Coordinates of C-alpha atoms in Angstrom, one line a residue:
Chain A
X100 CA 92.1 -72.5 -100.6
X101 CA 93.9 -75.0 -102.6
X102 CA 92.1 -76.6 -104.9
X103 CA 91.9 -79.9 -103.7
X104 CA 91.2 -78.7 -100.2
X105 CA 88.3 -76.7 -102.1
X106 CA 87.5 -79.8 -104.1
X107 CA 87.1 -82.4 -101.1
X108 CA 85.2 -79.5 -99.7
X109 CA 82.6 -79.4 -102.4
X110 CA 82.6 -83.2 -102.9
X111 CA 81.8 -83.6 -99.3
X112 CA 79.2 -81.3 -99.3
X113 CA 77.5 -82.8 -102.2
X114 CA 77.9 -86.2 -100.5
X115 CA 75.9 -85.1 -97.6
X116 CA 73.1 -83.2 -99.4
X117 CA 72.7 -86.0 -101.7
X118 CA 72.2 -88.3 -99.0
X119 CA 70.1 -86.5 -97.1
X120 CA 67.8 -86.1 -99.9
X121 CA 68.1 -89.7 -100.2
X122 CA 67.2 -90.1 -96.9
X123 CA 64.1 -87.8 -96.8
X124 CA 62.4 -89.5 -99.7
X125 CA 62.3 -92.5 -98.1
X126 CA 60.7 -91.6 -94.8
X127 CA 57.8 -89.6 -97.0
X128 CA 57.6 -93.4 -98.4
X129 CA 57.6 -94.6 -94.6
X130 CA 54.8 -91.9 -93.7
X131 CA 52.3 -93.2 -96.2
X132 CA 51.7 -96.8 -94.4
X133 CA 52.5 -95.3 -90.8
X134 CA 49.5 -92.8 -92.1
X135 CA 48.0 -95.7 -92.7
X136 CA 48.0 -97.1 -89.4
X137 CA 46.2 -94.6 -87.7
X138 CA 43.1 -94.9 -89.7
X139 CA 42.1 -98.1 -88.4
X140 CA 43.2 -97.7 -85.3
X141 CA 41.4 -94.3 -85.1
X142 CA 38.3 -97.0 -85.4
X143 CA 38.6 -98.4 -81.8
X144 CA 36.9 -95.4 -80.7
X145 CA 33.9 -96.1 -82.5
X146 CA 34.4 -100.3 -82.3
X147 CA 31.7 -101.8 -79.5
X148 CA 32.7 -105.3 -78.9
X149 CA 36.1 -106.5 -78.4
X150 CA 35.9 -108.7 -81.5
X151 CA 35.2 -105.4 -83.7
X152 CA 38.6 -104.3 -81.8
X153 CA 40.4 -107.5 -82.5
X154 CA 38.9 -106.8 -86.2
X155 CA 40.7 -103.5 -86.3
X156 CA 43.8 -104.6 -84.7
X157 CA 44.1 -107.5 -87.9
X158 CA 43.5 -104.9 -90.3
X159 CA 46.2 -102.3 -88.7
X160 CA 48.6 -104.9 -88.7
X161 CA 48.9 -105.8 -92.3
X162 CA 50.5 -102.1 -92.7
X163 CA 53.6 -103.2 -91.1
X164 CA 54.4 -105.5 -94.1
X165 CA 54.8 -102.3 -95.8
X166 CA 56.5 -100.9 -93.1
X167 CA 59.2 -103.1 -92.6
X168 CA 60.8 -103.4 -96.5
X169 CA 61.1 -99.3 -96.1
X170 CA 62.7 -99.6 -92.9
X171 CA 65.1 -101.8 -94.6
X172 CA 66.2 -99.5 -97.1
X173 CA 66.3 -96.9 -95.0
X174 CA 68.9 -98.8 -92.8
X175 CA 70.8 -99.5 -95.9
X176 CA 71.1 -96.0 -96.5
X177 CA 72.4 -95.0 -93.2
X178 CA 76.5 -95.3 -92.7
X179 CA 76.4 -96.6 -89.2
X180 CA 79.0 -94.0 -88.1
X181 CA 77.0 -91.0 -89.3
X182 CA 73.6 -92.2 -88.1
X183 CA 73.6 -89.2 -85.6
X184 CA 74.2 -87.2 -88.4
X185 CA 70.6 -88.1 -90.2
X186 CA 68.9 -89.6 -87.2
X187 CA 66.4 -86.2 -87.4
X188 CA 65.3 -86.9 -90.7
X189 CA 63.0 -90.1 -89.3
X190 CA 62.4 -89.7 -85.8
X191 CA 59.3 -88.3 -85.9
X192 CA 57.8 -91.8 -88.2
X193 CA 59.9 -94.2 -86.6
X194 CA 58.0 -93.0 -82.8
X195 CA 54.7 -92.9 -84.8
X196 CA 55.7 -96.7 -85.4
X197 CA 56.4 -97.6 -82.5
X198 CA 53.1 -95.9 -81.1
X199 CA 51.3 -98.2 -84.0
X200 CA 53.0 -101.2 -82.2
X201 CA 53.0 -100.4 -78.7
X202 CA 49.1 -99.7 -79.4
X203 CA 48.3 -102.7 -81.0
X204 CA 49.9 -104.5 -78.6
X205 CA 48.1 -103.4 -76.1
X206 CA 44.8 -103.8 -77.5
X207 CA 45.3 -107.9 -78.2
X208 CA 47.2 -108.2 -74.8
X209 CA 46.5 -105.5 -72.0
X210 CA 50.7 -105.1 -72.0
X211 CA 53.3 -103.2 -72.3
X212 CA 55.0 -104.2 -76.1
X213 CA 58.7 -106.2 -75.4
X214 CA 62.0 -104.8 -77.2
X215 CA 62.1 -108.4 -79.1
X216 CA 58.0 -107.7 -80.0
X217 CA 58.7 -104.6 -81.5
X218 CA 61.7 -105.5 -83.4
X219 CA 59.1 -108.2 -85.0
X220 CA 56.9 -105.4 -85.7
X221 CA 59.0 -102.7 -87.2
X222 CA 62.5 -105.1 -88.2
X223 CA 65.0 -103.4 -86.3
X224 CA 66.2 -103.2 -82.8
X225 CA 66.1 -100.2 -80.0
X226 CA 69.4 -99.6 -79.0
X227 CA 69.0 -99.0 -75.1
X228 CA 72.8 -98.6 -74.7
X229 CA 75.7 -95.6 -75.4
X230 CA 77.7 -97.8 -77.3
X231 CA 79.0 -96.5 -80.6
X232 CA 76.9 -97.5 -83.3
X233 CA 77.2 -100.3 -85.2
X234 CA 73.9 -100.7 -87.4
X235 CA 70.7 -98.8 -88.0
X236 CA 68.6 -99.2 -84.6
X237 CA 65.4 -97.5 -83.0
X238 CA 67.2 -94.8 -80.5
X239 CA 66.0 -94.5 -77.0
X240 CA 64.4 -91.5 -77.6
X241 CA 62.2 -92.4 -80.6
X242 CA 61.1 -95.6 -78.1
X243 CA 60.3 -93.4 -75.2
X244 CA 58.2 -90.7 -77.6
X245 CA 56.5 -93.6 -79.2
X246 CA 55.2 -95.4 -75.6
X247 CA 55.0 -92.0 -74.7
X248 CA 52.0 -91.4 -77.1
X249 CA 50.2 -94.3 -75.8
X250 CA 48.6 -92.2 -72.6
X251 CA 46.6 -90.1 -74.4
X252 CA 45.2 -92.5 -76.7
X253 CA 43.8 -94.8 -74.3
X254 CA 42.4 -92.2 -72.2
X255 CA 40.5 -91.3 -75.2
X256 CA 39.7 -95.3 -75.2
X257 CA 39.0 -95.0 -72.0
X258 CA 36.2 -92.5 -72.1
X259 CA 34.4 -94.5 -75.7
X260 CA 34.3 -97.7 -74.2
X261 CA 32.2 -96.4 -71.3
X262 CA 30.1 -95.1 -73.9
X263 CA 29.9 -98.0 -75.2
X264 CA 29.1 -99.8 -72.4
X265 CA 32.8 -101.6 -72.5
X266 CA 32.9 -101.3 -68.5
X267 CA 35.7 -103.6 -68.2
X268 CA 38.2 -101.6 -70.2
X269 CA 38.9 -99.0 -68.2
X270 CA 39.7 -100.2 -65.2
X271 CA 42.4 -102.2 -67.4
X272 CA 43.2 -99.4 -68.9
X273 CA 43.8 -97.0 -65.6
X274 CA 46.2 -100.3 -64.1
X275 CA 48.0 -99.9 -67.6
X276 CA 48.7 -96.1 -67.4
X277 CA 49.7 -96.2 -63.9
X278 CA 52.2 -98.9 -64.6
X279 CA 53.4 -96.7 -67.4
X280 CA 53.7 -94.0 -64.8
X281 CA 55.7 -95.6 -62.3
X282 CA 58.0 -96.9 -65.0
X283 CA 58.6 -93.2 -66.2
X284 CA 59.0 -92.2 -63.3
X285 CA 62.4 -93.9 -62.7
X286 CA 63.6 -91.8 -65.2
X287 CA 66.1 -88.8 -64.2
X288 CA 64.5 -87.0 -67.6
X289 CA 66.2 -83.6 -68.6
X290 CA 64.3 -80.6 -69.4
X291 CA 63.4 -81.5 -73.2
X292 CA 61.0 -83.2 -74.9
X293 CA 60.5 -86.3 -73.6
X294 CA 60.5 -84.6 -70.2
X295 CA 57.8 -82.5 -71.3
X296 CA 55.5 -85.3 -72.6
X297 CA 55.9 -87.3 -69.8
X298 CA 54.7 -84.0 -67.7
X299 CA 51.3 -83.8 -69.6
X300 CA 51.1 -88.1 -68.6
X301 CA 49.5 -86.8 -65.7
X302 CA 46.3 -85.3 -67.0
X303 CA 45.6 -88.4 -68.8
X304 CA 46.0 -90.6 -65.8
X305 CA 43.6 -88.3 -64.3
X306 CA 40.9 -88.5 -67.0
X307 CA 41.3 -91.8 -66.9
X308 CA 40.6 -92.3 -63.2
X309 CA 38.0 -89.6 -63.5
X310 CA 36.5 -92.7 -65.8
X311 CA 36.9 -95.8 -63.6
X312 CA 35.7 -93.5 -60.5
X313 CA 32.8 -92.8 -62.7
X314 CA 31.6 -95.7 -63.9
X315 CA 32.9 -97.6 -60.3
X316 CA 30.4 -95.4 -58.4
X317 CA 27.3 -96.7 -60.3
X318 CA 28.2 -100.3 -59.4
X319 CA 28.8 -100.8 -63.7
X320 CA 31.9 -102.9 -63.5
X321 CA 33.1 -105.7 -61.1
Chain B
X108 CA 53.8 -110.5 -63.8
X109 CA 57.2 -111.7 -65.5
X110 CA 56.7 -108.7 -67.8
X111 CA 56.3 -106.1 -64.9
X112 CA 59.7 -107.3 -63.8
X113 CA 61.0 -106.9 -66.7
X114 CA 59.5 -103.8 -67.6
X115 CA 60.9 -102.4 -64.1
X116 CA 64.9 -104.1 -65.4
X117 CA 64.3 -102.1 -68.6
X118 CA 63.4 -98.8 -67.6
X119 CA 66.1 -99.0 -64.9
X120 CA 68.7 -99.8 -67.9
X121 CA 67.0 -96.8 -69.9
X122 CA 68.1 -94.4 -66.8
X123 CA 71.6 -96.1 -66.7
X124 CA 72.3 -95.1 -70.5
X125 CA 70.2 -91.5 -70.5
X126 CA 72.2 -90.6 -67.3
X127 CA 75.3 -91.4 -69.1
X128 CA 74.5 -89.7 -71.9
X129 CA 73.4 -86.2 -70.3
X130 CA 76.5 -86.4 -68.4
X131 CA 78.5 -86.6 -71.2
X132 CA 76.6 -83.8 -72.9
X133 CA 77.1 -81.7 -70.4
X134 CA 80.9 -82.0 -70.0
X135 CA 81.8 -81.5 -73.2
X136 CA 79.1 -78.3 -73.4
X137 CA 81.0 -77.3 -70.2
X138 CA 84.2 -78.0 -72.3
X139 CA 83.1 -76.4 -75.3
X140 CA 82.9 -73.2 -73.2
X141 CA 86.2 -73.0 -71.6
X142 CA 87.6 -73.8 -75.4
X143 CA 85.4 -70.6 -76.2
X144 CA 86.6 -68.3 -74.1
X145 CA 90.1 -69.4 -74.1
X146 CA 90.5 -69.1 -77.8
X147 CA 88.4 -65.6 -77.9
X148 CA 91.6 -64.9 -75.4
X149 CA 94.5 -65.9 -77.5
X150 CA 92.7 -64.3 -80.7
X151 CA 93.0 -61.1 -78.7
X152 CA 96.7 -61.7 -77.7
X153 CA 97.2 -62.2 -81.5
X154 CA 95.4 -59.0 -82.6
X155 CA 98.4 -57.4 -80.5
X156 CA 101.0 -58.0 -82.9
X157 CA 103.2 -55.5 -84.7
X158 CA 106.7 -54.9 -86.6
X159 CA 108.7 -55.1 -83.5
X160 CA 106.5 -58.1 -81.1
X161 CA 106.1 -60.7 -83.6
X162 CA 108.4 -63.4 -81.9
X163 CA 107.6 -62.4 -78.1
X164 CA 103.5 -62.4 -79.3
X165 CA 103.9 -66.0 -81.3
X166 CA 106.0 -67.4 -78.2
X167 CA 103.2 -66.7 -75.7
X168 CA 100.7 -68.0 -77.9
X169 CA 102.3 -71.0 -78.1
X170 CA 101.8 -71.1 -74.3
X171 CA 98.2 -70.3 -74.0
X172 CA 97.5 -72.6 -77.4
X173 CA 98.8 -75.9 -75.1
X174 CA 96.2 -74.7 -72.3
X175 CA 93.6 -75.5 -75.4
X176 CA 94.8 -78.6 -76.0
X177 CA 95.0 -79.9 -72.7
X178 CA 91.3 -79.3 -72.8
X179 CA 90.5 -81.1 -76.4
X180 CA 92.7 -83.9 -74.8
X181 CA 90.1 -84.6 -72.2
X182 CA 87.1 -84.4 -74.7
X183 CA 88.8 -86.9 -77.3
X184 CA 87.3 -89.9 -75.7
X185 CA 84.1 -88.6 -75.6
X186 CA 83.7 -88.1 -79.3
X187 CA 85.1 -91.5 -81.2
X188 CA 83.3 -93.5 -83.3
X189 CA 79.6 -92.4 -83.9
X190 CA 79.8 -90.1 -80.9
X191 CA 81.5 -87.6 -83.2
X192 CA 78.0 -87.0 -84.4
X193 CA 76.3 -87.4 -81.7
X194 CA 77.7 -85.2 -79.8
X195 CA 78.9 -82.9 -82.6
X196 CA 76.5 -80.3 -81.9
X197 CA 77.7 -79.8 -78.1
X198 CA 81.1 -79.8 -79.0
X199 CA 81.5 -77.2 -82.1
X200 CA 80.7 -73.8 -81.0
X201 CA 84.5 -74.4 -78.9
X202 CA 85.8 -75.5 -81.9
X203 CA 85.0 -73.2 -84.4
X204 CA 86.5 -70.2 -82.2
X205 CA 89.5 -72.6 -81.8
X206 CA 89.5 -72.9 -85.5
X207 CA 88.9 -68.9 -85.5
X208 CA 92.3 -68.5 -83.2
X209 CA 94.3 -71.0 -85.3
X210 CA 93.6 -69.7 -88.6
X211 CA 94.3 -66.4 -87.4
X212 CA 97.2 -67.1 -86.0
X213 CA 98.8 -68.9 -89.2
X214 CA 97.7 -66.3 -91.2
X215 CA 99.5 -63.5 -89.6
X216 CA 102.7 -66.1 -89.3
X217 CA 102.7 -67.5 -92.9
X218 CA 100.4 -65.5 -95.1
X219 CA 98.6 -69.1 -95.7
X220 CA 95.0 -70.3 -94.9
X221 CA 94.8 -72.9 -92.6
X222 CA 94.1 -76.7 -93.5
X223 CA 91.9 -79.0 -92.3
X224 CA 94.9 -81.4 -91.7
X225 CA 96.9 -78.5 -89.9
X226 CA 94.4 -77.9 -87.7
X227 CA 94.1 -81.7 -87.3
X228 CA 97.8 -82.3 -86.8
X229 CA 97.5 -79.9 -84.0
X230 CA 94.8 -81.6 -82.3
X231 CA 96.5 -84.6 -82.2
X232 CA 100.0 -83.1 -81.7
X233 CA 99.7 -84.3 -77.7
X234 CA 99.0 -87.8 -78.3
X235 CA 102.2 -90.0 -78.3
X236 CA 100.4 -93.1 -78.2
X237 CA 98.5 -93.5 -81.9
X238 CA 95.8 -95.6 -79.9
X239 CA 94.8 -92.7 -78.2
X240 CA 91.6 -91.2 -79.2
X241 CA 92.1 -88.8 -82.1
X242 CA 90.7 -85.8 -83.2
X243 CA 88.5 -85.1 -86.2
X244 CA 87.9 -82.4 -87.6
X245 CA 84.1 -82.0 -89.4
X246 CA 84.2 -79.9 -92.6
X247 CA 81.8 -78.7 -90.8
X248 CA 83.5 -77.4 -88.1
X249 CA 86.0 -76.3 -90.6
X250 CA 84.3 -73.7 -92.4
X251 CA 82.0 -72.1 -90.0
X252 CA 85.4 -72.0 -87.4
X253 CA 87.3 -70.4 -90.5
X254 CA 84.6 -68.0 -91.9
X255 CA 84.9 -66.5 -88.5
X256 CA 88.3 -65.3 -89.4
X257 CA 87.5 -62.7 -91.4
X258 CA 86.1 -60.5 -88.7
X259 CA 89.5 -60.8 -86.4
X260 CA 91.2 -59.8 -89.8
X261 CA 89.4 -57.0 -90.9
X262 CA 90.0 -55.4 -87.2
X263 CA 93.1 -56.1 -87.9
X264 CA 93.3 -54.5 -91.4
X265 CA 92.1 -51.5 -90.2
X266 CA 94.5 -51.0 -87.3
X267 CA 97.5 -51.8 -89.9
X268 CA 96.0 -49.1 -92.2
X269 CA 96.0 -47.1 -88.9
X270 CA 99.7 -47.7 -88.4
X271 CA 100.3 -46.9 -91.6
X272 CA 101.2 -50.0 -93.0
X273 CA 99.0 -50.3 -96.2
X274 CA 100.5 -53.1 -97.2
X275 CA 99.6 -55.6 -94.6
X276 CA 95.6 -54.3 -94.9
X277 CA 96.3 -55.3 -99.2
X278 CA 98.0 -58.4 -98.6
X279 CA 94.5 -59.4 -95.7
X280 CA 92.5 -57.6 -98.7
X281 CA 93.3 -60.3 -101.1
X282 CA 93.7 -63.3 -98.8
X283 CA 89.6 -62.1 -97.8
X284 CA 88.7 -61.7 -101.4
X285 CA 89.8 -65.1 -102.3
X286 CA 88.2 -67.1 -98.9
X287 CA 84.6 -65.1 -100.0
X288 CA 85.0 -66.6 -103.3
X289 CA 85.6 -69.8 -102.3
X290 CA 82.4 -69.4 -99.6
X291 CA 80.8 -68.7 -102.1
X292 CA 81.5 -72.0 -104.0
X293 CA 81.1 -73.7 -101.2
X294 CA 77.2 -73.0 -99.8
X295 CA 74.2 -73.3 -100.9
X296 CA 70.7 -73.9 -100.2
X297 CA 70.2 -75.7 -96.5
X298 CA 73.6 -74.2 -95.2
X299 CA 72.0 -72.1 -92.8
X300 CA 74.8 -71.4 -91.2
X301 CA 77.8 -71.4 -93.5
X302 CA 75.0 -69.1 -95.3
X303 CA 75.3 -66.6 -92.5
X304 CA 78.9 -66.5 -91.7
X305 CA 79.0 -65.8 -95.6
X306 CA 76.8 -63.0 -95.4
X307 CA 79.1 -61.0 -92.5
X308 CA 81.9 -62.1 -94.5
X309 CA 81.1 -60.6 -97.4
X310 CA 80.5 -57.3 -95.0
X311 CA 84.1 -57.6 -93.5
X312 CA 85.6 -57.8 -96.9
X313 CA 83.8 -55.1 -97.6
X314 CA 84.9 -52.8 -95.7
X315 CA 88.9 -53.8 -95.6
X316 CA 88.0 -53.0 -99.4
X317 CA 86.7 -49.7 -99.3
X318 CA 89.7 -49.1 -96.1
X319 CA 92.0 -50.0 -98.7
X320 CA 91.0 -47.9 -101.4
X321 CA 90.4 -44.8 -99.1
X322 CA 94.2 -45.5 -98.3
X323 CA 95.5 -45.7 -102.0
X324 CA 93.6 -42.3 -102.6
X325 CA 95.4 -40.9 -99.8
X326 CA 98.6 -41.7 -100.9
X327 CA 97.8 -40.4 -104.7
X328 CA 96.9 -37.2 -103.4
X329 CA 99.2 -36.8 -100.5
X330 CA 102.0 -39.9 -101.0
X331 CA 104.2 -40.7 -98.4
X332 CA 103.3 -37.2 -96.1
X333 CA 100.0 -37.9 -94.9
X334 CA 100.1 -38.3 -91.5
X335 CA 98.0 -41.6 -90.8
X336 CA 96.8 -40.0 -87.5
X337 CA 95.1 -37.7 -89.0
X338 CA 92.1 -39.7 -91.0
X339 CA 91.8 -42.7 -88.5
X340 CA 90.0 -42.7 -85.7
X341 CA 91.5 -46.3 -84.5
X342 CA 94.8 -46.3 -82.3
X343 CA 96.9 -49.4 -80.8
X344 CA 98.3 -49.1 -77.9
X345 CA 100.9 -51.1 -78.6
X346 CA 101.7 -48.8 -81.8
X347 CA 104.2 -45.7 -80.5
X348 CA 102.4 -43.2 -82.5
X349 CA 102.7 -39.3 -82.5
X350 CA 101.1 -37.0 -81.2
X351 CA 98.6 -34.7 -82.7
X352 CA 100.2 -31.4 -80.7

């Protein structure tokens, strides 16, 4: 090769590792508060009254301010045009995020979180279009996988708050899920991964049902 | 209830764009493919050459090369802007053995490796209109398409050595050894890839180097007489070559 061919070579290669490290030290920075979320809201399983679950929800939200600056830098560090080229590095946190947010959101309003409520939440916008990219964004995908997490937590709800004599919150919970569900099920999904979440939905809108028909049947909720 | 509505409007938007987006993924897979296999063909064609078909063999290639590019023409638009990347996984597995035919090709024409701007330059070579989507080349693409090479020329040292052209298996001999070493400058930890194209380039030039020095022992002990038939097992069929009776 000649030897500035070899040297752009190198250079470029350097240029990518380096920011790839770059990139991977700040989302182990991002997974300490998104770790953090999931403590307190692990708690609404054992919370009785909906004040100690509006008491959880305050203190899970206070993470995101230290969620949001790390996002930041993390969108500094991302050349728009190459953000396909590092977009693996975070998925996984950023959909944990937006679980943290679709949950919480949820728990203070019985809905499904907004685009514009989640870009308050985590700083940055889902892109929900093809068009080339233009600044660091939530993809599709990460949105889909976070909502997509939300099933399985609230079934788990679901069955504690019957415990805990929360009869009302499953049947909100069930209408919730199912509306989930239909939405899903607009979707033409390919055979990957958010396919394959979205196939296991199913169980938890059973054992969620399984709860409403449950606690319905003994004449416990209105 | 508002927010049902809109939840309905969003998801049906969220179809719109992942329906768009498999498509295009699987054109340009579907693309990738027919670049494949067209390329594996014209690497063949080029393996053909000898002393006497050089012209007729770089003429026809020339022919099957603009099939090629008539299909990179139709994935250009798919892959501007931040697509590139998006889609770059879908789309380099055609253009690495593209890359592969190319470099071969220039090689056996002008003893030279191939750059990433010639291999650009071709790419672009059908678009008059310099609005046109253009072609770009990842270094990338570049490397793992070009360390493929040395497997098309090693087959093809071997049949020169079994033609008894020694020459032409030295002159691929030193153009491997120098590529290897600049692999070898070139990877490092979290190449996976690049790291195992090195690894059975290192095995081709390997053996081209043994095949060449088995040759120069030949020709010490039995110089110009030895009758090249005799200690290969490897025949072209395009080579007129004589018979053992």
């Amino acid at each position: 090769m000649e030897s500035n061919t070899l040297t752009n070579l190198q250079n470029y290669i350097t240029a990518d590792t380096e920011t790839r490290d770059k990139l991977r030290e700040v989302v182990r920075e991002l997974d300490v508060p998104c770790r953090g979320l999931t403590m307190p809201l692990n708690k609404i399983h054992v919370a009785k009254t909906d004040e100690d679950i509006q008491a959880v929800v305050k203190e899970a939200k206070e993470s995101f301010g230290a969620i949001r600056p790390i996002i930041q830098r993390l969108a500094e560090l991302v050349p728009p045009e190459r953000y396909y080229r590092y977009n693996d590095i975070w998925g996984r946190t950023m959909q944990q995020a937006v679980f943290a947010a679709a949950l919480i959101t949820y728990l203070e309003s019985h809905q499904m979180i907004t685009p514009e409520q989640l870009k308050e939440y985590l700083g940055v916008a889902v892109k929900f279009d093809n068009d080339h990219v233009t600044e660091f964004h939530i993809s599709v995908e990460e949105y889909l996988h976070g909502i997509l997490s939300l099933p399985s937590e609230l079934a788990r709800f679901a069955v504690n708050s019957a415990t805990h004599q929360a009869y009302h919150r499953p049947m909100q919970i069930s209408e919730f899920v199912s509306r989930l569900f239909l939405s899903f099920q607009q979707l033409n999904l390919k055979n990957d991964s958010v396919r394959k979440r979205f196939d296991s939905l199913k169980y938890d809108v059973k054992k969620i049902e399984d709860v409403v028909f449950n606690v319905s049947v003994r004449g416990l909720c209105q | 209830m508002a927010t049902q509505a809109n939840s309905y409007e969003l998801f049906h938007q969220i179809r719109d764009t992942l329906d768009q987006h498999y498509d295009r993924r699987e054109r340009l897979i579907k693309l990738s493919r027919d670049i494949t296999q067209q390329s594996k063909k014209l690497i063949f064609h080029l393996l053909r050459i000898n002393a006497t078909n050089r012209d007729r063999i770089f003429a026809e290639a020339d022919k099957r090369h603009q099939d090629i590019l008539a299909l990179f023409t139709r994935a250009a638009p798919e892959l501007q802007g931040s697509d590139r990347w998006r889609y770059a996984g879908n789309i380099t597995g055609g253009l690495q053995e593209y890359i592969e035919a190319l470099a071969l090709w220039w090689f056996l024409r002008d003893r030279v490796l191939i750059t990433i701007d010639d291999i650009e330059a071709q790419l672009n070579l059908v678009l008059p209109d310099p609005s046109q989507p253009r072609w770009v080349v990842l270094p990338s693409d570049y490397l793992l398409g070009v360390a493929d090479v040395g497997g098309e020329l090693m087959r093809h040292a071997i049949s020169s050595l079994a033609k008894g052209d020694p020459n032409d298996a030295l002159q691929i001999c030193t153009f491997l050894q120098s590529l290897c070493g600049d692999f070898e400058t070139l990877t490092g930890p979290g190449q996976r890839e690049a790291n195992k194209k090195l690894v059975v380039l290192r095995q081709c030039l390997a053996k081209v180097e043994t095949a060449c020095f088995q040759a120069q022992l030949q020709r010490e002990e039995y110089g110009d007489k030895v009758d090249v038939t005799l200690w290969t097992e490897e025949e072209s069929a395009d080579a007129p070559h004589t018979s053992y009776g």
